[in-house]
Amino acid sequence: MEDLLYDKKKESAEIENAYTEAEVLVSPTWTCNLKCKYCFIRRNHVIKVEPPMSNALAERMLDALDEGFPDAQRIRIHFYGGEPFMNVNAIKTAVFKAVKEKPGRFLFAVTTNGTQCTDEVMEILDAGNFYVVLSIDGPEEIHDECRITANGSKSHATVRKFLDMVLSKTSCHVMGSSVVRSGWRLREAVKYLRSLPVHTIKAQMVRIPTGSPYALTPSERQEYLDDLDVLGKWVIEEIEEGKIPRDSRFSSKTLQLLRGSESRFAFCGAGRNCFGITPEGNMYPCLLIDEPGSYLGNIADDPKVWREKGHQWRIRPKREKCLSCPSFQLCGGGCPAIISVCGDEECDVITKNCEVAHNIYSHFQDRPEMLLALAGIV
């Protein structure tokens, strides 16, 4: 076990500089064919007025990222939106260029609403061996309450068809992703996702301000926190059974405790090995961050420019509240894209996640090798 974790046992400064994979969140278009009632992207004004990404820009993007990350063994392009497959041509251009000209250099992922059920989309997914994050909130009556088209048409049946097509026509890994909102409890969302033929699952609280339609009420927020304890127990049960848990929300924090690592420098790699690119090629530390000083340049610029600006953005001062928080070691200051929207509610969730990670670690403290299941090793 020590050998497996050796490369992770470094001092905090080394951990900050060491990584093997860069991830870039790319929006090929801000257009979406659904009008979800709780949409984080629209509600929080992340969408910018930009035309869809051109095929030429998609090609240039690959070359720019290849040049810009000489220190990364692999680069994962995660298409986001909008609905990414509303601009299928740009995605196809990027994927087939990567497969043909730079095999092994790029990995691909996509977050999709699962409504583009075409053979062309399946061909692209299979060619890029995508990690597919598929939005499906719950059973028909739950999903179709919020995830509807502009004219009010339902989408659940189409999403299930998309899932069946991905599983039968590709070798892609599929994560089922659910939004937990008022009237739909976390543990029920997870139970539903576990009933689907997906490889992994994710169910998270809706990211909208308190008092908004579909925001959790105070009592529902407490239920959400209580359910995180339940999910932690389910993870323990899966590990005890020799399984790799399908829900990985506690994994990185528990493994950090196992490694005995120093405090996280930041919540994620935004500005270091994670960036965001808009349809016009504008660079940000993350596609979901649009705060003063977050614009880093364009992919047409010298990569040294946006890498250095990303570093400067990243080392900005931490919030005093974070520095004094007992969860800071495992949290790193919270997601800057979400904290600005949900504030203390998001902090409460992250604190609970840290608490549950400690519980999982403590349960296996006399059998630490069992926790390697959280790294996909059984």
PDB file of C-alpha atoms in Angstrom, residues 142-250:
ATOM      1  CA  ILE A 142     -39.402  13.908 -10.845  1.00  0.00           C
ATOM      2  CA  HIS A 143     -37.215  14.448 -13.899  1.00  0.00           C
ATOM      3  CA  ASP A 144     -39.935  15.852 -16.137  1.00  0.00           C
ATOM      4  CA  GLU A 145     -41.098  18.385 -13.566  1.00  0.00           C
ATOM      5  CA  CYS A 146     -38.005  20.515 -14.194  1.00  0.00           C
ATOM      6  CA  ARG A 147     -36.077  19.219 -17.198  1.00  0.00           C
ATOM      7  CA  ILE A 148     -38.308  20.293 -20.066  1.00  0.00           C
ATOM      8  CA  THR A 149     -37.947  21.839 -23.512  1.00  0.00           C
ATOM      9  CA  ALA A 150     -38.843  25.438 -24.329  1.00  0.00           C
ATOM     10  CA  ASN A 151     -42.338  24.334 -25.384  1.00  0.00           C
ATOM     11  CA  GLY A 152     -42.836  22.254 -22.231  1.00  0.00           C
ATOM     12  CA  SER A 153     -42.136  18.822 -23.696  1.00  0.00           C
ATOM     13  CA  LYS A 154     -40.818  16.142 -21.341  1.00  0.00           C
ATOM     14  CA  SER A 155     -37.334  14.675 -21.703  1.00  0.00           C
ATOM     15  CA  HIS A 156     -37.061  11.628 -19.413  1.00  0.00           C
ATOM     16  CA  ALA A 157     -37.913   9.029 -22.065  1.00  0.00           C
ATOM     17  CA  THR A 158     -35.355  10.523 -24.457  1.00  0.00           C
ATOM     18  CA  VAL A 159     -32.651  10.507 -21.787  1.00  0.00           C
ATOM     19  CA  ARG A 160     -33.285   6.826 -21.036  1.00  0.00           C
ATOM     20  CA  LYS A 161     -33.042   6.098 -24.767  1.00  0.00           C
ATOM     21  CA  PHE A 162     -29.732   7.987 -24.871  1.00  0.00           C
ATOM     22  CA  LEU A 163     -28.405   5.910 -21.956  1.00  0.00           C
ATOM     23  CA  ASP A 164     -29.407   2.672 -23.678  1.00  0.00           C
ATOM     24  CA  MET A 165     -27.695   3.784 -26.894  1.00  0.00           C
ATOM     25  CA  VAL A 166     -24.459   4.741 -25.120  1.00  0.00           C
ATOM     26  CA  LEU A 167     -24.309   1.408 -23.316  1.00  0.00           C
ATOM     27  CA  SER A 168     -25.065  -0.645 -26.423  1.00  0.00           C
ATOM     28  CA  LYS A 169     -23.134   1.303 -29.075  1.00  0.00           C
ATOM     29  CA  THR A 170     -20.052   2.544 -27.194  1.00  0.00           C
ATOM     30  CA  SER A 171     -17.573   1.493 -24.531  1.00  0.00           C
ATOM     31  CA  CYS A 172     -17.960   4.770 -22.627  1.00  0.00           C
ATOM     32  CA  HIS A 173     -18.042   5.117 -18.871  1.00  0.00           C
ATOM     33  CA  VAL A 174     -21.357   6.685 -17.776  1.00  0.00           C
ATOM     34  CA  MET A 175     -21.977   8.668 -14.602  1.00  0.00           C
ATOM     35  CA  GLY A 176     -25.625   9.275 -13.731  1.00  0.00           C
ATOM     36  CA  SER A 177     -26.023  12.805 -12.343  1.00  0.00           C
ATOM     37  CA  SER A 178     -29.025  14.107 -10.389  1.00  0.00           C
ATOM     38  CA  VAL A 179     -29.876  17.562  -9.063  1.00  0.00           C
ATOM     39  CA  VAL A 180     -31.410  17.449  -5.587  1.00  0.00           C
ATOM     40  CA  ARG A 181     -33.943  20.215  -5.189  1.00  0.00           C
ATOM     41  CA  SER A 182     -36.933  21.059  -3.013  1.00  0.00           C
ATOM     42  CA  GLY A 183     -39.276  18.092  -2.949  1.00  0.00           C
ATOM     43  CA  TRP A 184     -36.627  15.560  -4.021  1.00  0.00           C
ATOM     44  CA  ARG A 185     -34.439  14.136  -1.261  1.00  0.00           C
ATOM     45  CA  LEU A 186     -30.758  13.225  -1.617  1.00  0.00           C
ATOM     46  CA  ARG A 187     -31.061   9.614  -0.486  1.00  0.00           C
ATOM     47  CA  GLU A 188     -33.971   9.050  -2.882  1.00  0.00           C
ATOM     48  CA  ALA A 189     -31.989  10.537  -5.766  1.00  0.00           C
ATOM     49  CA  VAL A 190     -29.056   8.249  -4.961  1.00  0.00           C
ATOM     50  CA  LYS A 191     -31.317   5.203  -4.706  1.00  0.00           C
ATOM     51  CA  TYR A 192     -32.732   5.995  -8.134  1.00  0.00           C
ATOM     52  CA  LEU A 193     -29.297   6.466  -9.688  1.00  0.00           C
ATOM     53  CA  ARG A 194     -28.129   3.184  -8.147  1.00  0.00           C
ATOM     54  CA  SER A 195     -31.052   1.450  -9.872  1.00  0.00           C
ATOM     55  CA  LEU A 196     -29.795   2.552 -13.302  1.00  0.00           C
ATOM     56  CA  PRO A 197     -27.225   0.655 -15.421  1.00  0.00           C
ATOM     57  CA  VAL A 198     -24.620   3.407 -14.955  1.00  0.00           C
ATOM     58  CA  HIS A 199     -21.060   2.923 -13.770  1.00  0.00           C
ATOM     59  CA  THR A 200     -20.865   5.744 -11.216  1.00  0.00           C
ATOM     60  CA  ILE A 201     -23.290   8.247  -9.702  1.00  0.00           C
ATOM     61  CA  LYS A 202     -23.458  11.856  -8.541  1.00  0.00           C
ATOM     62  CA  ALA A 203     -26.339  13.600  -6.781  1.00  0.00           C
ATOM     63  CA  GLN A 204     -25.835  17.133  -5.503  1.00  0.00           C
ATOM     64  CA  MET A 205     -27.853  19.958  -4.021  1.00  0.00           C
ATOM     65  CA  VAL A 206     -29.224  22.515  -6.473  1.00  0.00           C
ATOM     66  CA  ARG A 207     -26.930  25.542  -6.747  1.00  0.00           C
ATOM     67  CA  ILE A 208     -29.296  28.509  -6.499  1.00  0.00           C
ATOM     68  CA  PRO A 209     -29.706  31.258  -3.874  1.00  0.00           C
ATOM     69  CA  THR A 210     -31.870  30.689  -0.810  1.00  0.00           C
ATOM     70  CA  GLY A 211     -35.502  31.535  -1.449  1.00  0.00           C
ATOM     71  CA  SER A 212     -35.372  30.740  -5.165  1.00  0.00           C
ATOM     72  CA  PRO A 213     -37.899  28.296  -6.601  1.00  0.00           C
ATOM     73  CA  TYR A 214     -36.625  24.732  -6.037  1.00  0.00           C
ATOM     74  CA  ALA A 215     -34.024  25.852  -3.468  1.00  0.00           C
ATOM     75  CA  LEU A 216     -34.007  23.587  -0.415  1.00  0.00           C
ATOM     76  CA  THR A 217     -35.915  24.832   2.597  1.00  0.00           C
ATOM     77  CA  PRO A 218     -34.101  24.943   5.971  1.00  0.00           C
ATOM     78  CA  SER A 219     -35.600  21.592   6.968  1.00  0.00           C
ATOM     79  CA  GLU A 220     -34.698  20.068   3.597  1.00  0.00           C
ATOM     80  CA  ARG A 221     -31.123  21.321   3.959  1.00  0.00           C
ATOM     81  CA  GLN A 222     -30.891  19.525   7.296  1.00  0.00           C
ATOM     82  CA  GLU A 223     -32.283  16.379   5.671  1.00  0.00           C
ATOM     83  CA  TYR A 224     -29.603  16.716   2.992  1.00  0.00           C
ATOM     84  CA  LEU A 225     -26.868  16.852   5.633  1.00  0.00           C
ATOM     85  CA  ASP A 226     -28.384  13.880   7.460  1.00  0.00           C
ATOM     86  CA  ASP A 227     -28.501  11.934   4.200  1.00  0.00           C
ATOM     87  CA  LEU A 228     -24.778  12.544   3.671  1.00  0.00           C
ATOM     88  CA  ASP A 229     -24.219  10.507   6.851  1.00  0.00           C
ATOM     89  CA  VAL A 230     -26.361   7.732   5.345  1.00  0.00           C
ATOM     90  CA  LEU A 231     -24.390   7.839   2.084  1.00  0.00           C
ATOM     91  CA  GLY A 232     -21.168   7.543   4.050  1.00  0.00           C
ATOM     92  CA  LYS A 233     -22.481   4.373   5.692  1.00  0.00           C
ATOM     93  CA  TRP A 234     -23.391   3.005   2.257  1.00  0.00           C
ATOM     94  CA  VAL A 235     -19.819   3.660   1.101  1.00  0.00           C
ATOM     95  CA  ILE A 236     -18.491   1.768   4.140  1.00  0.00           C
ATOM     96  CA  GLU A 237     -20.817  -1.148   3.350  1.00  0.00           C
ATOM     97  CA  GLU A 238     -19.626  -1.286  -0.257  1.00  0.00           C
ATOM     98  CA  ILE A 239     -15.970  -1.272   0.781  1.00  0.00           C
ATOM     99  CA  GLU A 240     -16.635  -4.011   3.359  1.00  0.00           C
ATOM    100  CA  GLU A 241     -18.168  -6.074   0.545  1.00  0.00           C
ATOM    101  CA  GLY A 242     -15.020  -5.644  -1.544  1.00  0.00           C
ATOM    102  CA  LYS A 243     -16.655  -3.263  -4.011  1.00  0.00           C
ATOM    103  CA  ILE A 244     -15.549   0.056  -5.487  1.00  0.00           C
ATOM    104  CA  PRO A 245     -18.139   2.618  -4.276  1.00  0.00           C
ATOM    105  CA  ARG A 246     -20.206   4.048  -7.113  1.00  0.00           C
ATOM    106  CA  ASP A 247     -20.506   7.411  -5.318  1.00  0.00           C
ATOM    107  CA  SER A 248     -17.086   9.056  -5.062  1.00  0.00           C
ATOM    108  CA  ARG A 249     -18.003  12.286  -3.251  1.00  0.00           C
ATOM    109  CA  PHE A 250     -15.984  11.334  -0.153  1.00  0.00           C
TER     110      PHE A 250
END
